[in-house]
Every structure is written in C-alpha cells, then in structure tokens.
Short mmCIF file of C-alpha atoms in Angstrom, two decimals:
data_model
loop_
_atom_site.label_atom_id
_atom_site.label_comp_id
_atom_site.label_asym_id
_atom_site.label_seq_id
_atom_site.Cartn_x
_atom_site.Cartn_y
_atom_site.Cartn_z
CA UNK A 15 -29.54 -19.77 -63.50
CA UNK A 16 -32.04 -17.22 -63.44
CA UNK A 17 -35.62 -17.36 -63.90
CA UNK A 18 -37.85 -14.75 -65.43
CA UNK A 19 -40.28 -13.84 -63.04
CA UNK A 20 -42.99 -13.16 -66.05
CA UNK A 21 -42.55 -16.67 -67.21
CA UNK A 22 -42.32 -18.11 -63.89
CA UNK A 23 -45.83 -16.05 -63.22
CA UNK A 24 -47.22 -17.46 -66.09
CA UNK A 25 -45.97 -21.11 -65.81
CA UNK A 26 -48.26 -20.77 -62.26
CA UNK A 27 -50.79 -19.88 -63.71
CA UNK A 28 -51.45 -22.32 -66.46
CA UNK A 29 -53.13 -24.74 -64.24
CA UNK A 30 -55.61 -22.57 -63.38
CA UNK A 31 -56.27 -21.62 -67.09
CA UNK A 32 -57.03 -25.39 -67.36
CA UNK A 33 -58.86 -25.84 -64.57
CA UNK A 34 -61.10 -23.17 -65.74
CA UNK A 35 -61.39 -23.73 -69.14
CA UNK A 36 -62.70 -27.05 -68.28
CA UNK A 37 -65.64 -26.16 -66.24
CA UNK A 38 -66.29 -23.60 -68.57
CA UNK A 39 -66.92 -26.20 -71.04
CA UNK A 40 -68.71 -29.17 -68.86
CA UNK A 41 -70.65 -26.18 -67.89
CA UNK A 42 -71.66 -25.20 -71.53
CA UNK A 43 -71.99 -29.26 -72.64
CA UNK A 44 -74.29 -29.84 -69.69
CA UNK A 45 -76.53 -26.55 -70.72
CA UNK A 46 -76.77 -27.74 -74.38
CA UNK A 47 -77.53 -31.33 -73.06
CA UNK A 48 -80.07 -29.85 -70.62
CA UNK A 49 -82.15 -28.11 -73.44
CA UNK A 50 -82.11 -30.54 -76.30
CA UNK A 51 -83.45 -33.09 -73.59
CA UNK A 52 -85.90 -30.62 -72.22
CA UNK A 53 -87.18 -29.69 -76.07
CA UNK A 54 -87.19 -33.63 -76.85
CA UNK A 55 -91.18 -35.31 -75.73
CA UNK A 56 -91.05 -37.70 -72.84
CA UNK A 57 -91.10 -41.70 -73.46
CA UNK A 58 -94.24 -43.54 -73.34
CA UNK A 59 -94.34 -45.54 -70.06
CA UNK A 60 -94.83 -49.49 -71.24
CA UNK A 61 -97.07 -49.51 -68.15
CA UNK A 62 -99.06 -47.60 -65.37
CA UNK A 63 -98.33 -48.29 -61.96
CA UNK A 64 -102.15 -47.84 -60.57
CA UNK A 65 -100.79 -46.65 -56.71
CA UNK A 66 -98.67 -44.17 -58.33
CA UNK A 67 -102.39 -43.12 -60.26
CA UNK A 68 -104.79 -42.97 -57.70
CA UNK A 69 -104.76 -42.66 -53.91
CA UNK A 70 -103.90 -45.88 -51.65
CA UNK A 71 -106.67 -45.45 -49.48
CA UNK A 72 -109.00 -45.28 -52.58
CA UNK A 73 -107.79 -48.09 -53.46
CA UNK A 74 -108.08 -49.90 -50.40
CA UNK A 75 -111.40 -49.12 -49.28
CA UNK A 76 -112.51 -50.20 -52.69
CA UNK A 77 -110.79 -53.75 -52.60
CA UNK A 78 -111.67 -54.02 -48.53
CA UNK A 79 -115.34 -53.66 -48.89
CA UNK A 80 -117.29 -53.86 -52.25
CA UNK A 81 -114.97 -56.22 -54.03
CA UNK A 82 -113.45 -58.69 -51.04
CA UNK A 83 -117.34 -59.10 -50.04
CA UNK A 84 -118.04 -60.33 -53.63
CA UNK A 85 -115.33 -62.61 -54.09
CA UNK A 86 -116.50 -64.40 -51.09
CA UNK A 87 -120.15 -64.98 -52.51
CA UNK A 88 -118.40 -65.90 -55.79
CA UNK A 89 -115.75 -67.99 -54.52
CA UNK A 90 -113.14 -66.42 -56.69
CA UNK A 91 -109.48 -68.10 -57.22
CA UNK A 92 -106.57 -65.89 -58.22
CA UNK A 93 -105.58 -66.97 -61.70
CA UNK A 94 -101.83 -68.70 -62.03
CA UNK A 95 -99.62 -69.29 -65.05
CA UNK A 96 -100.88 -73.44 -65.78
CA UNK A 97 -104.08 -73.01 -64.11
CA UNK A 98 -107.74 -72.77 -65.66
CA UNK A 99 -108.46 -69.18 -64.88
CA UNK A 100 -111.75 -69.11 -62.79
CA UNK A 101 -115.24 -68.15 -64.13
CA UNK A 102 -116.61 -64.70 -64.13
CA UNK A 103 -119.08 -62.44 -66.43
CA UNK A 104 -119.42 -58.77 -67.25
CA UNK A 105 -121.70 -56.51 -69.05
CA UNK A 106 -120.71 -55.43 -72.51
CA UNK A 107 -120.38 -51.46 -73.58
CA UNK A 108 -123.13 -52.88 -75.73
CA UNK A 109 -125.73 -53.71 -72.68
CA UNK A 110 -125.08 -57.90 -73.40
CA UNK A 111 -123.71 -60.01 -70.44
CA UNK A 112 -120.53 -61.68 -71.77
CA UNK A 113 -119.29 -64.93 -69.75
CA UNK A 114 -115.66 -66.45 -69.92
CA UNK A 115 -117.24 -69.84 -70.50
CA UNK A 116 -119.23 -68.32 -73.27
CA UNK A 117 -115.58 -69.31 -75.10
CA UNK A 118 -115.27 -72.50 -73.95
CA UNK A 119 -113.00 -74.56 -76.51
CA UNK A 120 -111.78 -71.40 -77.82
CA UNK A 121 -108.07 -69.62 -77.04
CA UNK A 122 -108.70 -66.42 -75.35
CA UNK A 123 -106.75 -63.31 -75.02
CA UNK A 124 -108.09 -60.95 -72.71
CA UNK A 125 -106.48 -57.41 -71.86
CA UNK A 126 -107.36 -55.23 -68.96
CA UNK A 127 -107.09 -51.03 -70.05
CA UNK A 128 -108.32 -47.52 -69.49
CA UNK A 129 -108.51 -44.33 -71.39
CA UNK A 130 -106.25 -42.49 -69.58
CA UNK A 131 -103.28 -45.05 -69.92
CA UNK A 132 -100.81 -44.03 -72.61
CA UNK A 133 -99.23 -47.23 -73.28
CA UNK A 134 -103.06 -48.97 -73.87
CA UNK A 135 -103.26 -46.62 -76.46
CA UNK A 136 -99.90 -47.66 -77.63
CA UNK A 137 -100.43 -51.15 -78.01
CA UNK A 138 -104.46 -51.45 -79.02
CA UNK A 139 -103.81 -50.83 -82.68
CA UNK A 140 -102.16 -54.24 -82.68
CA UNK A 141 -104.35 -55.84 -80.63
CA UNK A 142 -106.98 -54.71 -82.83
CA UNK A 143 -104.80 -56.04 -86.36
CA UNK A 144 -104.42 -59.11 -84.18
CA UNK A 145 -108.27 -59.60 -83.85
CA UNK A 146 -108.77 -59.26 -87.02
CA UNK A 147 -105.87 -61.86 -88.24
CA UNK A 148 -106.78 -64.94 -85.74
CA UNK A 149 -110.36 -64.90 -85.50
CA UNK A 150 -110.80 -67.42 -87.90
CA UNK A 151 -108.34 -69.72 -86.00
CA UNK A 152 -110.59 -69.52 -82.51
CA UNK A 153 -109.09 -66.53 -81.20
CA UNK A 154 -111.28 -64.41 -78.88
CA UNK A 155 -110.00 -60.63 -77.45
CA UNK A 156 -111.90 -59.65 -74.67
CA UNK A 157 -111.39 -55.81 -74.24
CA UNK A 158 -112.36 -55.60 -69.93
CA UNK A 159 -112.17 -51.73 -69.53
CA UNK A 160 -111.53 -51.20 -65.58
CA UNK A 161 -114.95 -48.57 -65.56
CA UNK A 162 -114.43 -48.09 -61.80
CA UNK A 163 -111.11 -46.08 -62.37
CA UNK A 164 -112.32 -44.57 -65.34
CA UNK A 165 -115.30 -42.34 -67.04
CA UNK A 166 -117.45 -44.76 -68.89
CA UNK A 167 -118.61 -41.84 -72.16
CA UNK A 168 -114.66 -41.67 -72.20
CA UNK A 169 -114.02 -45.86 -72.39
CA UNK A 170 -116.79 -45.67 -75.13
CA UNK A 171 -114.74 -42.75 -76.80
CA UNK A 172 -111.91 -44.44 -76.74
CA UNK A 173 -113.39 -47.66 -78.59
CA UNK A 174 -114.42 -45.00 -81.51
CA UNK A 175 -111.41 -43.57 -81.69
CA UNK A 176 -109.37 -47.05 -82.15
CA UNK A 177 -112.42 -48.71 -83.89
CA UNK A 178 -112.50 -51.96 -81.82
CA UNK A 179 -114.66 -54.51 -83.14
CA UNK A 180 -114.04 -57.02 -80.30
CA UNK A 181 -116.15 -57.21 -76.92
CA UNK A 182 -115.82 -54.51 -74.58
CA UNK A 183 -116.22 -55.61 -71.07
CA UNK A 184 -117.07 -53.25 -68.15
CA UNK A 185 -115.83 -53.57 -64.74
CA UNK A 186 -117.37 -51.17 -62.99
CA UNK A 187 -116.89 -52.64 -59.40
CA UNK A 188 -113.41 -53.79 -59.84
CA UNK A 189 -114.22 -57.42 -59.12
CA UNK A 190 -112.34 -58.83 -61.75
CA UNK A 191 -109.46 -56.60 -62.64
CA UNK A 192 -108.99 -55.72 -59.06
CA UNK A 193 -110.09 -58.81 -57.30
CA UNK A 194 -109.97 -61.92 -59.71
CA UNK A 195 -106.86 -60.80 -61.25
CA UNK A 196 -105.57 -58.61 -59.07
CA UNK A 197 -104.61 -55.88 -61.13
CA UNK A 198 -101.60 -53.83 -60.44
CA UNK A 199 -100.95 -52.13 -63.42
CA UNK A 200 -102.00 -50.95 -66.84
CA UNK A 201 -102.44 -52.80 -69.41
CA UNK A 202 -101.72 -56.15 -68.50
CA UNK A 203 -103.17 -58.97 -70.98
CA UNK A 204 -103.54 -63.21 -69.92
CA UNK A 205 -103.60 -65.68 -72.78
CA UNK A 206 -105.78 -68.86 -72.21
CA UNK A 207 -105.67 -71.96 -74.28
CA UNK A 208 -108.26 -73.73 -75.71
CA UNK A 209 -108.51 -75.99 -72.72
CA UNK A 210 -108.91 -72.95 -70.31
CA UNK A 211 -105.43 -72.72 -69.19
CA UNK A 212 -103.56 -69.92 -68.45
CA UNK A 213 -100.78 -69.74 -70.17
CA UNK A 214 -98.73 -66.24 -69.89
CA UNK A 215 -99.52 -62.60 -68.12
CA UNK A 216 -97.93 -59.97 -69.76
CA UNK A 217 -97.48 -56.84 -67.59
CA UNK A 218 -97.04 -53.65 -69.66
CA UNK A 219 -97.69 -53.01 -72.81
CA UNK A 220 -97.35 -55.61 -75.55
CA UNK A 221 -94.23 -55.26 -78.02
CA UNK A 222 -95.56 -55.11 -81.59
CA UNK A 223 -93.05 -58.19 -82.53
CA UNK A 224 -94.12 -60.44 -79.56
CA UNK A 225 -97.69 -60.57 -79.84
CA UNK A 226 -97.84 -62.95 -82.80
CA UNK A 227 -95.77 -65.42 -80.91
CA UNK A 228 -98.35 -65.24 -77.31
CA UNK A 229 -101.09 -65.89 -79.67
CA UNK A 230 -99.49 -68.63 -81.62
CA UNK A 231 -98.44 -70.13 -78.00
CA UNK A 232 -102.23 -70.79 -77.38
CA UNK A 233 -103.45 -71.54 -80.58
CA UNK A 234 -104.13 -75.48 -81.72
CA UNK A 235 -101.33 -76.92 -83.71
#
C-alpha cells in the first residue's frame, strides 16, 4: 500500500504545529498575566521588618552604646507572655512625662509605630474606634512612636491626620522599643491586664476582627 508523500509530509508535521501553537499561547497567557499584575497596586505588608528598613550597623551601634548603657542604669527585664512587663516612662508629643505605672489597676494596650510604616497606618483607624469603645471599661492605648527611626513634625503629622486622642509616647533613644521590648518589627502591640501581666504580643498589624477579642482577653469579667 502506498502512501502519499503530501499526507505523509503533513502527518510529520503536525507535531510541530502543536508544539508551536502551544508556546505561542503560554507565551501570550503569561504576557496578559504579566500586565494585569503589573497594572494591579502592590499588597500592604502586615508588618515592617526594621533590618530590611534601615542599615544593620545603624542599628547596632544604636542598641550597643546609647541604649545597652541605659538599660544597665535602669535595670531593664525583657517583657514575656505571663510576666508583669517592667517599668519605664516617656515624654508625651504633648511635653507631659507618661509612666506605665501611671495605669496601675488598669488593662493596657500599648502599640509601638512610625509614619513611614504602611501597615500602622492600616490598622490605627481601629485602634483609634477601639479607644474610643473601651475606655470606659479601664482600657488605656498608649501610642509609643519609635522617634529615633523617625522625623518627629512627621509622627505629630501623622497623629493629625488619624486624629488620635490617646497618649502619644516618644522614644527618641530607642530604649524601650529597641531595648525593653526589643523591637523587631513594625507595628507590634502587647496587651497587659489589669494586674500588670502580659498577656499577648501581636507582631504585624492587627486584623480588624481580632482586636475586639485581645482587648476583651484583658479586660475584668
């Protein structure tokens, strides 16, 4: 039986036709894909990484000398999850000196942020509702604004902006994010009962429909 040589050409050659039609469309798919993602705004970060922000050896020398040298005349104790969290004070954006046993008896929820961390502007709206649903149980929100890695006019803009009525703390040596609590990212919020316990650390910013439930963990019953 004889074959036609034009079919027998062709039947070759159909693989090929495949084969290429195939890339030509991952090709075109992957080009589409490429574009909508490029055109589509990048995800807000639930955190900041402070190494990946500013230079290591900035860092360091900052913890090595000024703050290390105070924590050894204050006799500082990292916090821990069922521990009373130590002692400290700060100035207020408003010129007052704020202590944490000022709140003595009282549940306190205190969250460490900057201006130039997107997902602190995510999350202080809530924080802000929050404040403004729980005082009346006890609840204090201490604002500590980590001044030595930011630009003070801009932490004070950035209170404005979100119209924060709580207290604004300033740490503009880095002994308390940096060295009492030892700070490794942005935001990051503690939750202290009314018996100065700590209670939870929450790394990242804080999802919308968790927040009531730290608070109610550290409220009285």
């Amino acid at each position: 039986m004889k074959i036609n040589s034009s079919n027998h050409q062709r039947f070759h050659l159909l693989p090929i036709v495949i084969f290429a039609g195939l890339i030509i469309g991952i090709v075109f798919s992957w080009s589409r894909l490429t574009k909508q993602d490029s055109s589509q705004p990048s995800p807000i970060p639930t955190e900041i990484t402070l190494y990946e922000t500013f230079p290591i050896s900035t860092q360091t020398a900052t913890i090595d000398q000024s703050i290390t040298s105070s924590l050894d005349e204050q006799s500082y104790s990292v916090p821990s999850i069922g521990k009373a969290v130590p002692n400290f004070s700060l100035i207020t954006l408003d010129g007052n000196q704020v202590s944490l046993s000022d709140f003595k008896g009282k549940v306190v929820f205190i969250n460490l942020w900057a201006s130039w961390c997107p997902p602190c502007r995510l999350e202080m709206p809530d924080i802000q509702a929050a404040y403004e649903k729980y005082q009346t149980q006890d609840l204090v929100v201490l604002g500590i604004n980590i001044t030595n890695q930011d630009n003070l006019a801009d932490a004070r803009a950035f209170v404005e902006e979100f119209k924060l009525t709580f207290p604004i703390l300033l740490d503009e040596s880095g002994e308390v994010s940096a060295g009492l609590f030892l700070l490794l990212a942005l935001p990051t919020s503690f939750f202290i009962d009314s018996e100065g316990i700590l209670q939870r650390i929450q790394i990242g910013a804080i999802p919308t429909k968790n927040l009531d439930t730290y608070i109610s963990e550290i409220l009285p019953e």
